[in-house]
GROMACS .gro file of C-alpha atoms in nm:
model
  504
    1MET     CA    1   7.666  -6.185   3.268
    2SER     CA    2   7.725  -6.269   2.904
    3ALA     CA    3   7.520  -6.125   2.622
    4ARG     CA    4   7.404  -6.291   2.302
    5PHE     CA    5   7.304  -6.125   1.977
    6VAL     CA    6   7.213  -6.278   1.642
    7ILE     CA    7   7.240  -6.068   1.331
    8GLY     CA    8   7.127  -6.179   0.988
    9LYS     CA    9   7.052  -6.036   0.651
   10SER     CA   10   6.735  -5.858   0.761
   11ALA     CA   11   6.885  -5.688   1.065
   12GLU     CA   12   7.065  -5.410   0.879
   13GLU     CA   13   6.927  -5.459   0.530
   14GLY     CA   14   6.818  -5.158   0.333
   15GLY     CA   15   7.031  -4.896   0.509
   16SER     CA   16   7.245  -4.792   0.215
   17GLU     CA   17   6.976  -4.808  -0.051
   18GLY     CA   18   6.730  -4.596   0.145
   19SER     CA   19   6.983  -4.323   0.233
   20SER     CA   20   6.972  -4.161  -0.110
   21SER     CA   21   6.601  -4.085  -0.084
   22ARG     CA   22   6.595  -3.950   0.270
   23GLY     CA   23   6.722  -3.606   0.177
   24SER     CA   24   6.447  -3.535  -0.075
   25TRP     CA   25   6.127  -3.489   0.120
   26ASN     CA   26   5.943  -3.332  -0.173
   27THR     CA   27   5.924  -3.670  -0.346
   28ILE     CA   28   5.642  -3.770  -0.109
   29ARG     CA   29   5.303  -3.723  -0.267
   30PRO     CA   30   5.094  -3.451  -0.104
   31VAL     CA   31   4.799  -3.548   0.111
   32PRO     CA   32   4.483  -3.546  -0.108
   33LYS     CA   33   4.214  -3.299  -0.006
   34GLY     CA   34   3.845  -3.377   0.016
   35GLY     CA   35   3.884  -3.754   0.020
   36ARG     CA   36   3.632  -3.967   0.204
   37PRO     CA   37   3.767  -4.091   0.539
   38PHE     CA   38   3.815  -4.463   0.580
   39SER     CA   39   3.570  -4.473   0.871
   40THR     CA   40   3.299  -4.311   0.657
   41SER     CA   41   3.357  -4.553   0.371
   42LEU     CA   42   3.348  -4.848   0.610
   43THR     CA   43   3.028  -4.717   0.769
   44LEU     CA   44   2.863  -4.685   0.428
   45VAL     CA   45   2.967  -5.038   0.337
   46CYS     CA   46   2.827  -5.171   0.666
   47ALA     CA   47   2.504  -4.975   0.617
   48LEU     CA   48   2.450  -5.095   0.260
   49THR     CA   49   2.529  -5.452   0.362
   50ALA     CA   50   2.287  -5.431   0.654
   51ILE     CA   51   2.007  -5.284   0.442
   52MET     CA   52   2.052  -5.543   0.168
   53THR     CA   53   2.065  -5.825   0.423
   54ALA     CA   54   1.752  -5.699   0.599
   55ALA     CA   55   1.570  -5.663   0.266
   56VAL     CA   56   1.664  -6.015   0.157
   57LEU     CA   57   1.556  -6.158   0.494
   58ALA     CA   58   1.226  -5.968   0.477
   59VAL     CA   59   1.153  -6.101   0.128
   60VAL     CA   60   1.245  -6.458   0.228
   61LEU     CA   61   1.030  -6.440   0.541
   62ALA     CA   62   0.738  -6.295   0.343
   63VAL     CA   63   0.760  -6.573   0.084
   64VAL     CA   64   0.778  -6.841   0.354
   65TRP     CA   65   0.494  -6.680   0.549
   66GLU     CA   66   0.277  -6.655   0.236
   67GLY     CA   67   0.341  -7.021   0.166
   68GLN     CA   68   0.225  -7.109   0.515
   69PHE     CA   69  -0.097  -6.914   0.466
   70MET     CA   70  -0.157  -7.083   0.130
   71ALA     CA   71  -0.117  -7.421   0.299
   72TYR     CA   72  -0.357  -7.308   0.570
   73THR     CA   73  -0.614  -7.203   0.305
   74ARG     CA   74  -0.574  -7.534   0.123
   75GLN     CA   75  -0.634  -7.728   0.445
   76ASN     CA   76  -0.952  -7.528   0.505
   77MET     CA   77  -1.074  -7.593   0.150
   78GLN     CA   78  -0.998  -7.963   0.181
   79SER     CA   79  -1.199  -7.978   0.503
   80ILE     CA   80  -1.495  -7.798   0.339
   81ALA     CA   81  -1.475  -8.023   0.031
   82ASP     CA   82  -1.479  -8.335   0.249
   83SER     CA   83  -1.778  -8.200   0.443
   84THR     CA   84  -1.965  -8.111   0.120
   85ALA     CA   85  -1.900  -8.456  -0.029
   86ALA     CA   86  -2.030  -8.618   0.291
   87ASN     CA   87  -2.348  -8.406   0.280
   88ILE     CA   88  -2.409  -8.496  -0.085
   89SER     CA   89  -2.355  -8.865  -0.003
   90ASP     CA   90  -2.614  -8.846   0.275
   91ALA     CA   91  -2.868  -8.664   0.052
   92TYR     CA   92  -2.805  -8.906  -0.234
   93ALA     CA   93  -2.870  -9.197  -0.003
   94VAL     CA   94  -3.210  -9.051   0.083
   95THR     CA   95  -3.328  -8.919  -0.258
   96GLY     CA   96  -3.136  -9.143  -0.496
   97ASP     CA   97  -3.096  -8.838  -0.725
   98LEU     CA   98  -2.735  -8.716  -0.745
   99ASP     CA   99  -2.827  -8.393  -0.928
  100GLU     CA  100  -3.074  -8.289  -0.658
  101ALA     CA  101  -2.839  -8.386  -0.378
  102ALA     CA  102  -2.555  -8.193  -0.543
  103ASP     CA  103  -2.758  -7.873  -0.591
  104SER     CA  104  -2.870  -7.849  -0.228
  105ALA     CA  105  -2.541  -7.935  -0.057
  106ALA     CA  106  -2.310  -7.752  -0.302
  107ALA     CA  107  -2.523  -7.437  -0.291
  108ALA     CA  108  -2.483  -7.424   0.086
  109THR     CA  109  -2.106  -7.454   0.050
  110SER     CA  110  -2.089  -7.190  -0.225
  111SER     CA  111  -2.254  -6.938   0.004
  112ILE     CA  112  -1.960  -6.951   0.249
  113SER     CA  113  -1.740  -6.720   0.038
  114SER     CA  114  -1.762  -6.548  -0.296
  115ASP     CA  115  -1.392  -6.622  -0.356
  116ILE     CA  116  -1.425  -7.001  -0.374
  117VAL     CA  117  -1.551  -7.212  -0.664
  118VAL     CA  118  -1.747  -7.536  -0.607
  119GLN     CA  119  -1.796  -7.801  -0.875
  120VAL     CA  120  -1.975  -8.136  -0.847
  121LEU     CA  121  -1.905  -8.407  -1.105
  122ASP     CA  122  -2.060  -8.751  -1.149
  123ALA     CA  123  -1.862  -9.069  -1.197
  124ASP     CA  124  -1.832  -9.003  -1.573
  125GLY     CA  125  -1.691  -8.656  -1.522
  126LYS     CA  126  -2.009  -8.470  -1.612
  127VAL     CA  127  -2.048  -8.138  -1.431
  128LEU     CA  128  -2.357  -8.151  -1.211
  129TYR     CA  129  -2.299  -7.827  -1.031
  130ASP     CA  130  -2.080  -7.524  -1.098
  131ASP     CA  131  -2.144  -7.205  -0.905
  132THR     CA  132  -1.946  -6.982  -1.141
  133TRP     CA  133  -2.255  -6.945  -1.364
  134ALA     CA  134  -2.421  -6.740  -1.089
  135ARG     CA  135  -2.119  -6.506  -1.040
  136PRO     CA  136  -2.087  -6.177  -1.222
  137GLY     CA  137  -1.802  -6.109  -1.466
  138ARG     CA  138  -1.827  -6.408  -1.700
  139SER     CA  139  -1.637  -6.351  -2.017
  140ASP     CA  140  -1.934  -6.438  -2.243
  141GLY     CA  141  -2.177  -6.216  -2.048
  142THR     CA  142  -2.438  -6.491  -2.009
  143VAL     CA  143  -2.585  -6.680  -1.722
  144GLY     CA  144  -2.489  -7.020  -1.844
  145GLY     CA  145  -2.501  -7.386  -1.768
  146PRO     CA  146  -2.294  -7.603  -1.555
  147THR     CA  147  -1.985  -7.621  -1.776
  148SER     CA  148  -1.904  -7.252  -1.763
  149SER     CA  149  -1.591  -7.273  -1.545
  150SER     CA  150  -1.259  -7.454  -1.584
  151PRO     CA  151  -1.055  -7.560  -1.279
  152PRO     CA  152  -0.698  -7.428  -1.229
  153THR     CA  153  -0.416  -7.621  -1.395
  154ALA     CA  154  -0.186  -7.621  -1.088
  155ALA     CA  155  -0.251  -7.921  -0.867
  156GLU     CA  156  -0.170  -7.729  -0.548
  157ASP     CA  157  -0.454  -7.481  -0.620
  158LEU     CA  158  -0.724  -7.751  -0.644
  159VAL     CA  159  -0.874  -7.982  -0.381
  160ALA     CA  160  -1.112  -8.273  -0.441
  161SER     CA  161  -1.315  -8.515  -0.232
  162PRO     CA  162  -1.501  -8.830  -0.353
  163ILE     CA  163  -1.880  -8.879  -0.318
  164LEU     CA  164  -1.949  -9.229  -0.193
  165ALA     CA  165  -2.263  -9.440  -0.216
  166ARG     CA  166  -2.376  -9.663   0.073
  167ASP     CA  167  -2.188  -9.958  -0.074
  168GLY     CA  168  -1.870  -9.754  -0.082
  169SER     CA  169  -1.858  -9.701  -0.457
  170VAL     CA  170  -1.758  -9.361  -0.595
  171VAL     CA  171  -2.053  -9.195  -0.766
  172GLY     CA  172  -1.896  -8.854  -0.813
  173SER     CA  173  -1.661  -8.591  -0.669
  174VAL     CA  174  -1.652  -8.241  -0.528
  175ARG     CA  175  -1.383  -8.003  -0.653
  176MET     CA  176  -1.297  -7.665  -0.501
  177TRP     CA  177  -1.049  -7.387  -0.562
  178ALA     CA  178  -1.011  -7.033  -0.438
  179PHE     CA  179  -0.923  -6.694  -0.583
  180GLY     CA  180  -0.630  -6.576  -0.360
  181SER     CA  181  -0.497  -6.690  -0.023
  182GLU     CA  182  -0.753  -6.487   0.173
  183ALA     CA  183  -1.061  -6.674   0.044
  184LEU     CA  184  -1.120  -6.877   0.358
  185LEU     CA  185  -0.945  -6.659   0.616
  186THR     CA  186  -1.144  -6.525   0.904
  187LYS     CA  187  -1.109  -6.162   1.005
  188THR     CA  188  -0.879  -6.274   1.284
  189ASP     CA  189  -0.667  -6.471   1.038
  190ALA     CA  190  -0.651  -6.181   0.795
  191SER     CA  191  -0.557  -5.939   1.074
  192PHE     CA  192  -0.287  -6.176   1.198
  193ARG     CA  193  -0.149  -6.209   0.846
  194SER     CA  194  -0.139  -5.833   0.795
  195ASN     CA  195   0.021  -5.774   1.134
  196SER     CA  196   0.281  -6.044   1.061
  197TYR     CA  197   0.390  -5.871   0.741
  198GLY     CA  198   0.406  -5.540   0.927
  199ALA     CA  199   0.618  -5.699   1.199
  200ILE     CA  200   0.856  -5.842   0.939
  201VAL     CA  201   0.904  -5.501   0.777
  202THR     CA  202   0.947  -5.331   1.115
  203ALA     CA  203   1.199  -5.591   1.233
  204ALA     CA  204   1.395  -5.556   0.909
  205ALA     CA  205   1.402  -5.177   0.947
  206ILE     CA  206   1.514  -5.197   1.311
  207ALA     CA  207   1.782  -5.454   1.223
  208ALA     CA  208   1.910  -5.231   0.943
  209ILE     CA  209   1.925  -4.927   1.171
  210LEU     CA  210   2.099  -5.120   1.449
  211ALA     CA  211   2.348  -5.265   1.200
  212CYS     CA  212   2.423  -4.915   1.069
  213VAL     CA  213   2.479  -4.780   1.421
  214ILE     CA  214   2.698  -5.076   1.519
  215GLY     CA  215   2.883  -5.049   1.187
  216TYR     CA  216   2.952  -4.681   1.256
  217PHE     CA  217   3.111  -4.748   1.595
  218VAL     CA  218   3.297  -5.056   1.470
  219SER     CA  219   3.435  -4.860   1.175
  220ARG     CA  220   3.550  -4.583   1.410
  221TRP     CA  221   3.714  -4.843   1.631
  222MET     CA  222   3.885  -5.010   1.334
  223ALA     CA  223   3.990  -4.680   1.177
  224GLU     CA  224   4.144  -4.540   1.497
  225PRO     CA  225   4.474  -4.737   1.477
  226ILE     CA  226   4.496  -4.667   1.104
  227GLN     CA  227   4.455  -4.295   1.175
  228ARG     CA  228   4.730  -4.320   1.435
  229ILE     CA  229   4.959  -4.489   1.183
  230THR     CA  230   4.878  -4.219   0.925
  231SER     CA  231   4.941  -3.942   1.178
  232THR     CA  232   5.273  -4.097   1.278
  233ALA     CA  233   5.375  -4.131   0.913
  234LYS     CA  234   5.307  -3.759   0.865
  235GLN     CA  235   5.517  -3.677   1.171
  236ILE     CA  236   5.806  -3.883   1.037
  237ARG     CA  237   5.764  -3.720   0.696
  238ASN     CA  238   5.792  -3.381   0.865
  239GLY     CA  239   6.117  -3.482   1.033
  240ASP     CA  240   6.008  -3.617   1.372
  241LEU     CA  241   6.191  -3.950   1.362
  242THR     CA  242   6.102  -4.027   1.724
  243ALA     CA  243   5.727  -4.055   1.650
  244ARG     CA  244   5.575  -4.400   1.705
  245THR     CA  245   5.222  -4.533   1.662
  246GLY     CA  246   5.204  -4.741   1.979
  247VAL     CA  247   4.966  -4.976   1.795
  248THR     CA  248   5.003  -5.337   1.908
  249GLY     CA  249   4.802  -5.655   1.889
  250GLU     CA  250   4.782  -6.000   1.738
  251ASP     CA  251   4.553  -5.904   1.449
  252GLU     CA  252   4.663  -5.767   1.111
  253ILE     CA  253   4.632  -5.400   1.213
  254GLY     CA  254   4.829  -5.464   1.532
  255GLN     CA  255   5.102  -5.637   1.333
  256LEU     CA  256   5.099  -5.346   1.086
  257GLY     CA  257   5.147  -5.098   1.372
  258GLU     CA  258   5.432  -5.299   1.525
  259THR     CA  259   5.599  -5.340   1.186
  260PHE     CA  260   5.562  -4.967   1.118
  261ASP     CA  261   5.720  -4.880   1.454
  262ASP     CA  262   6.005  -5.124   1.387
  263MET     CA  263   6.056  -4.962   1.047
  264ALA     CA  264   6.056  -4.615   1.205
  265THR     CA  265   6.313  -4.731   1.461
  266THR     CA  266   6.530  -4.871   1.184
  267ILE     CA  267   6.502  -4.549   0.983
  268GLU     CA  268   6.590  -4.339   1.288
  269ARG     CA  269   6.888  -4.562   1.366
  270ASP     CA  270   7.009  -4.565   1.006
  271ILE     CA  271   6.992  -4.187   0.978
  272LYS     CA  272   7.182  -4.150   1.305
  273LEU     CA  273   7.438  -4.402   1.181
  274GLU     CA  274   7.462  -4.212   0.854
  275HIS     CA  275   7.536  -3.889   1.038
  276ARG     CA  276   7.782  -4.069   1.261
  277LEU     CA  277   7.939  -4.235   0.959
  278THR     CA  278   8.013  -3.896   0.806
  279GLY     CA  279   8.204  -3.793   1.117
  280ASP     CA  280   8.380  -4.128   1.147
  281VAL     CA  281   8.490  -4.126   0.783
  282ALA     CA  282   8.618  -3.771   0.822
  283HIS     CA  283   8.810  -3.874   1.132
  284GLU     CA  284   8.954  -4.190   0.976
  285LEU     CA  285   9.068  -4.001   0.669
  286ARG     CA  286   9.195  -3.698   0.860
  287THR     CA  287   9.422  -3.897   1.093
  288PRO     CA  288   9.661  -4.035   0.826
  289LEU     CA  289   9.636  -3.716   0.620
  290MET     CA  290   9.735  -3.498   0.916
  291ALA     CA  291  10.023  -3.733   0.998
  292MET     CA  292  10.148  -3.713   0.639
  293GLN     CA  293  10.097  -3.337   0.629
  294ALA     CA  294  10.290  -3.281   0.952
  295THR     CA  295  10.580  -3.499   0.838
  296VAL     CA  296  10.601  -3.343   0.490
  297GLU     CA  297  10.580  -2.986   0.625
  298ALA     CA  298  10.850  -3.064   0.883
  299MET     CA  299  11.076  -3.194   0.606
  300GLN     CA  300  10.999  -2.888   0.393
  301ASP     CA  301  11.087  -2.656   0.681
  302GLY     CA  302  11.409  -2.846   0.747
  303VAL     CA  303  11.295  -2.960   1.091
  304LEU     CA  304  11.314  -3.322   0.979
  305PRO     CA  305  11.554  -3.461   0.724
  306ALA     CA  306  11.400  -3.608   0.407
  307ASP     CA  307  11.558  -3.947   0.470
  308ASP     CA  308  11.422  -4.299   0.435
  309GLU     CA  309  11.311  -4.313   0.797
  310HIS     CA  310  11.077  -4.014   0.772
  311LEU     CA  311  10.964  -4.103   0.422
  312GLU     CA  312  10.866  -4.443   0.560
  313VAL     CA  313  10.638  -4.265   0.811
  314VAL     CA  314  10.460  -4.103   0.518
  315ALA     CA  315  10.449  -4.433   0.328
  316VAL     CA  316  10.293  -4.612   0.630
  317GLU     CA  317  10.014  -4.357   0.648
  318VAL     CA  318   9.961  -4.376   0.271
  319ARG     CA  319   9.930  -4.753   0.292
  320ARG     CA  320   9.689  -4.723   0.585
  321LEU     CA  321   9.478  -4.474   0.389
  322SER     CA  322   9.486  -4.702   0.085
  323ARG     CA  323   9.373  -5.003   0.292
  324LEU     CA  324   9.090  -4.798   0.440
  325ILE     CA  325   8.967  -4.686   0.098
  326ASP     CA  326   8.994  -5.040  -0.041
  327ALA     CA  327   8.798  -5.177   0.253
  328MET     CA  328   8.527  -4.914   0.210
  329LEU     CA  329   8.500  -4.991  -0.160
  330LYS     CA  330   8.477  -5.364  -0.089
  331LEU     CA  331   8.206  -5.304   0.171
  332SER     CA  332   8.014  -5.083  -0.071
  333ARG     CA  333   8.029  -5.347  -0.345
  334LEU     CA  334   7.908  -5.617  -0.106
  335GLU     CA  335   7.619  -5.401   0.013
  336ASN     CA  336   7.517  -5.308  -0.340
  337GLY     CA  337   7.540  -5.667  -0.464
  338THR     CA  338   7.796  -5.585  -0.732
  339THR     CA  339   8.048  -5.836  -0.596
  340GLU     CA  340   7.990  -6.165  -0.777
  341LEU     CA  341   7.938  -6.465  -0.552
  342LYS     CA  342   8.146  -6.751  -0.697
  343CYS     CA  343   8.021  -7.054  -0.507
  344GLU     CA  344   8.218  -7.378  -0.514
  345HIS     CA  345   8.166  -7.713  -0.344
  346THR     CA  346   8.424  -7.646  -0.074
  347ASP     CA  347   8.570  -7.862   0.202
  348MET     CA  348   8.519  -7.627   0.496
  349VAL     CA  349   8.744  -7.829   0.728
  350TYR     CA  350   9.039  -7.795   0.492
  351LEU     CA  351   8.965  -7.426   0.428
  352VAL     CA  352   8.948  -7.324   0.794
  353LYS     CA  353   9.232  -7.553   0.905
  354THR     CA  354   9.476  -7.418   0.646
  355LEU     CA  355   9.366  -7.064   0.727
  356VAL     CA  356   9.441  -7.112   1.097
  357SER     CA  357   9.778  -7.268   1.013
  358SER     CA  358   9.873  -6.966   0.804
  359GLN     CA  359   9.797  -6.734   1.098
  360HIS     CA  360   9.993  -6.926   1.365
  361GLN     CA  361  10.315  -6.729   1.328
  362LEU     CA  362  10.140  -6.393   1.341
  363PHE     CA  363   9.956  -6.486   1.660
  364HIS     CA  364  10.278  -6.625   1.809
  365GLU     CA  365  10.453  -6.292   1.747
  366LYS     CA  366  10.172  -6.119   1.937
  367GLY     CA  367  10.215  -6.355   2.232
  368LEU     CA  368   9.883  -6.528   2.172
  369HIS     CA  369   9.787  -6.894   2.153
  370LEU     CA  370   9.588  -7.001   1.846
  371ARG     CA  371   9.436  -7.344   1.793
  372PHE     CA  372   9.190  -7.514   1.562
  373VAL     CA  373   8.926  -7.763   1.680
  374ASP     CA  374   8.756  -7.990   1.428
  375GLU     CA  375   8.421  -8.102   1.570
  376THR     CA  376   8.297  -8.270   1.253
  377PRO     CA  377   8.235  -8.647   1.279
  378HIS     CA  378   8.446  -8.751   0.978
  379GLY     CA  379   8.702  -8.473   0.941
  380GLU     CA  380   8.537  -8.322   0.636
  381LEU     CA  381   8.237  -8.098   0.578
  382TYR     CA  382   8.137  -7.958   0.240
  383ALA     CA  383   7.936  -7.647   0.160
  384ASP     CA  384   7.855  -7.441  -0.149
  385VAL     CA  385   8.035  -7.115  -0.067
  386ASP     CA  386   8.264  -6.857  -0.219
  387PRO     CA  387   8.591  -6.975  -0.060
  388ASP     CA  388   8.771  -6.641  -0.100
  389LEU     CA  389   8.493  -6.446   0.071
  390ILE     CA  390   8.460  -6.702   0.351
  391ARG     CA  391   8.836  -6.686   0.410
  392GLU     CA  392   8.812  -6.309   0.436
  393ALA     CA  393   8.521  -6.331   0.681
  394VAL     CA  394   8.707  -6.575   0.909
  395VAL     CA  395   9.032  -6.376   0.886
  396ASN     CA  396   8.846  -6.061   0.988
  397LEU     CA  397   8.711  -6.237   1.297
  398MET     CA  398   9.055  -6.377   1.383
  399SER     CA  399   9.218  -6.036   1.334
  400ASN     CA  400   8.954  -5.878   1.555
  401ALA     CA  401   9.020  -6.140   1.824
  402MET     CA  402   9.395  -6.083   1.798
  403ARG     CA  403   9.362  -5.705   1.839
  404TYR     CA  404   9.144  -5.721   2.149
  405THR     CA  405   9.308  -6.015   2.330
  406ASN     CA  406   9.584  -5.941   2.578
  407GLU     CA  407   9.923  -6.110   2.565
  408ASP     CA  408   9.926  -6.477   2.667
  409GLY     CA  409   9.558  -6.505   2.585
  410TRP     CA  410   9.421  -6.763   2.348
  411VAL     CA  411   9.199  -6.774   2.041
  412LYS     CA  412   9.015  -7.091   1.940
  413VAL     CA  413   8.868  -7.150   1.595
  414SER     CA  414   8.624  -7.441   1.578
  415LEU     CA  415   8.413  -7.600   1.307
  416ARG     CA  416   8.102  -7.817   1.338
  417GLN     CA  417   7.781  -7.910   1.160
  418ASP     CA  418   7.428  -7.833   1.278
  419ARG     CA  419   7.170  -8.006   1.059
  420SER     CA  420   7.221  -7.849   0.712
  421ASP     CA  421   7.438  -7.558   0.832
  422VAL     CA  422   7.810  -7.511   0.879
  423LEU     CA  423   7.909  -7.338   1.205
  424VAL     CA  424   8.247  -7.161   1.227
  425SER     CA  425   8.324  -7.017   1.572
  426VAL     CA  426   8.605  -6.780   1.670
  427GLN     CA  427   8.640  -6.760   2.049
  428ASP     CA  428   8.886  -6.539   2.238
  429THR     CA  429   8.975  -6.445   2.596
  430GLY     CA  430   8.987  -6.076   2.513
  431ILE     CA  431   8.836  -5.768   2.671
  432GLY     CA  432   8.481  -5.854   2.564
  433ILE     CA  433   8.194  -5.631   2.455
  434ALA     CA  434   7.938  -5.459   2.675
  435LYS     CA  435   7.585  -5.595   2.641
  436GLU     CA  436   7.443  -5.264   2.519
  437ASP     CA  437   7.718  -5.232   2.257
  438ILE     CA  438   7.666  -5.570   2.089
  439PRO     CA  439   7.394  -5.455   1.841
  440GLN     CA  440   7.636  -5.192   1.706
  441THR     CA  441   7.923  -5.438   1.662
  442PHE     CA  442   7.879  -5.466   1.286
  443SER     CA  443   7.836  -5.094   1.217
  444ARG     CA  444   8.118  -4.949   1.015
  445PHE     CA  445   8.371  -4.741   1.214
  446TRP     CA  446   8.184  -4.813   1.535
  447ARG     CA  447   8.383  -4.848   1.856
  448SER     CA  448   8.291  -4.833   2.221
  449ASP     CA  449   8.629  -4.686   2.312
  450VAL     CA  450   8.799  -4.452   2.063
  451SER     CA  451   9.138  -4.487   2.221
  452ARG     CA  452   9.114  -4.867   2.204
  453GLU     CA  453   9.051  -4.848   1.829
  454ARG     CA  454   9.348  -4.619   1.779
  455VAL     CA  455   9.580  -4.850   1.974
  456SER     CA  456   9.455  -5.156   1.791
  457GLY     CA  457   9.512  -5.004   1.450
  458GLY     CA  458   9.194  -5.150   1.307
  459LEU     CA  459   9.019  -4.988   1.013
  460GLY     CA  460   8.675  -5.024   1.170
  461VAL     CA  461   8.506  -5.194   0.875
  462GLY     CA  462   8.624  -5.556   0.907
  463LEU     CA  463   8.321  -5.681   1.098
  464ALA     CA  464   8.087  -5.489   0.869
  465ILE     CA  465   8.248  -5.665   0.572
  466THR     CA  466   8.213  -6.001   0.750
  467LYS     CA  467   7.844  -5.939   0.807
  468GLU     CA  468   7.784  -5.856   0.440
  469ILE     CA  469   7.974  -6.168   0.329
  470ILE     CA  470   7.760  -6.391   0.553
  471ASP     CA  471   7.447  -6.208   0.436
  472ARG     CA  472   7.537  -6.290   0.077
  473HIS     CA  473   7.558  -6.656   0.178
  474ASN     CA  474   7.211  -6.636   0.342
  475GLY     CA  475   7.368  -6.698   0.680
  476THR     CA  476   7.370  -6.536   1.024
  477ILE     CA  477   7.624  -6.431   1.286
  478LEU     CA  478   7.582  -6.506   1.655
  479VAL     CA  479   7.771  -6.287   1.903
  480GLU     CA  480   7.823  -6.404   2.261
  481SER     CA  481   8.030  -6.181   2.486
  482GLU     CA  482   8.098  -6.097   2.850
  483LEU     CA  483   8.285  -5.782   2.937
  484GLY     CA  484   8.634  -5.870   3.060
  485ARG     CA  485   8.590  -6.239   2.978
  486GLY     CA  486   8.601  -6.263   2.600
  487THR     CA  487   8.388  -6.290   2.290
  488THR     CA  488   8.267  -6.567   2.061
  489PHE     CA  489   8.158  -6.502   1.702
  490THR     CA  490   7.976  -6.791   1.533
  491LEU     CA  491   7.913  -6.794   1.158
  492ARG     CA  492   7.615  -7.006   1.052
  493ILE     CA  493   7.634  -7.078   0.678
  494PRO     CA  494   7.387  -7.298   0.485
  495GLN     CA  495   7.555  -7.587   0.306
  496ARG     CA  496   7.336  -7.532   0.000
  497GLN     CA  497   7.296  -7.187  -0.151
  498ALA     CA  498   6.987  -7.073  -0.340
  499ARG     CA  499   7.049  -7.009  -0.708
  500LYS     CA  500   6.932  -6.647  -0.687
  501SER     CA  501   7.197  -6.582  -0.418
  502GLN     CA  502   7.471  -6.703  -0.647
  503ASP     CA  503   7.350  -6.492  -0.935
  504LYS     CA  504   7.353  -6.160  -0.750
   0.00000   0.00000   0.00000
């Protein structure tokens, strides 16, 4: 079964830059002592919010409730005023004296409550009756006449009812107002009102307490994954690179946990690769050095003559060592962004076609068949790329295919367009790559079989350089391989490059 693997700029990004800080653990700030836990802070916030919300609701309900009682009092006063006006009308119809009728009927109404004021006026606005003269506490200290009290200025505090004669004409009016909303409440009404306010306060208190309790448990539930992430971070800081949070989910905290675990996996892998890189570099450098040392010492001891043949052995190893160092320097510059990207509007068909043509003889000498397939509709396809770097990337893939393809095998290089991307594929009938080895394909000096690498003569950094070149072009590399059947590398390069990529 074939395996597919896509690697882009983010797959290995950050490995070299982060390596310099891994060896200095004392740069991490110490854990502060005595700080308030997140769960406690969240509980306090929930509690304060609940208390404030309950208080606001209690005040709003009290205001609304008081308004309802005021309306109830006003309706009662209006009913009493209408009844008083009707009584005065009946008495006036009998006696014909409005003053006498007003005194008898209004006095009866005034006796209902000491907190209501009753006034009777004739048609001209003259006060015929005003019960405030008989109440204690007048400002002038006298028991005065009928004009001793002024009605309230607010219209909602005053009710009035007309006094009608038998012919329907208005001969006067009754006006009433009360001191406070309890003036006309019965004991039952007053008790209900008091109990209502008590119930509002009690409900607000219970709601606040419940909200605090729920907030406490919710904060503990929310803080638990954060505490796990913090604990895992401490473990990693202390050197346990295998620690993981195990936090998952679709929400922000779940995504944070998954991202943290991915980061920890990347760090663990990079550190392992760094350790492996040290051994690989030592091996790659030691091999040519030991060969040169053995040859030179043999010539010094007279075992081998110092002729051109044996000097050429030394020269071959020197050139191999030089190529290895140059490749490592080039890879380092690409990773650090110090290699300038010189993008040009390039005909990719011409570039790849001429490149394949230049490699025909070399492949023929190796007993391999090389061909180019142009899958573009018009025989030309332009892209903003650095032509020299793209040539190097394609050559690296072709060289890799040539090394791992047996004699009489074939290598096909094809070019096509997919929307706004250029796709360059290098397909071979070589030995293939195991599925589990594909993710390591672009690691420097990596090889699944050490002896295979030695026979092939590869430096072990060509694919790593190719990856960095495609990264600089904001592209990706797709690897499709089946062990024993062959491998296909596909470069996906955007036709238009962002300005910031060109300026790196």
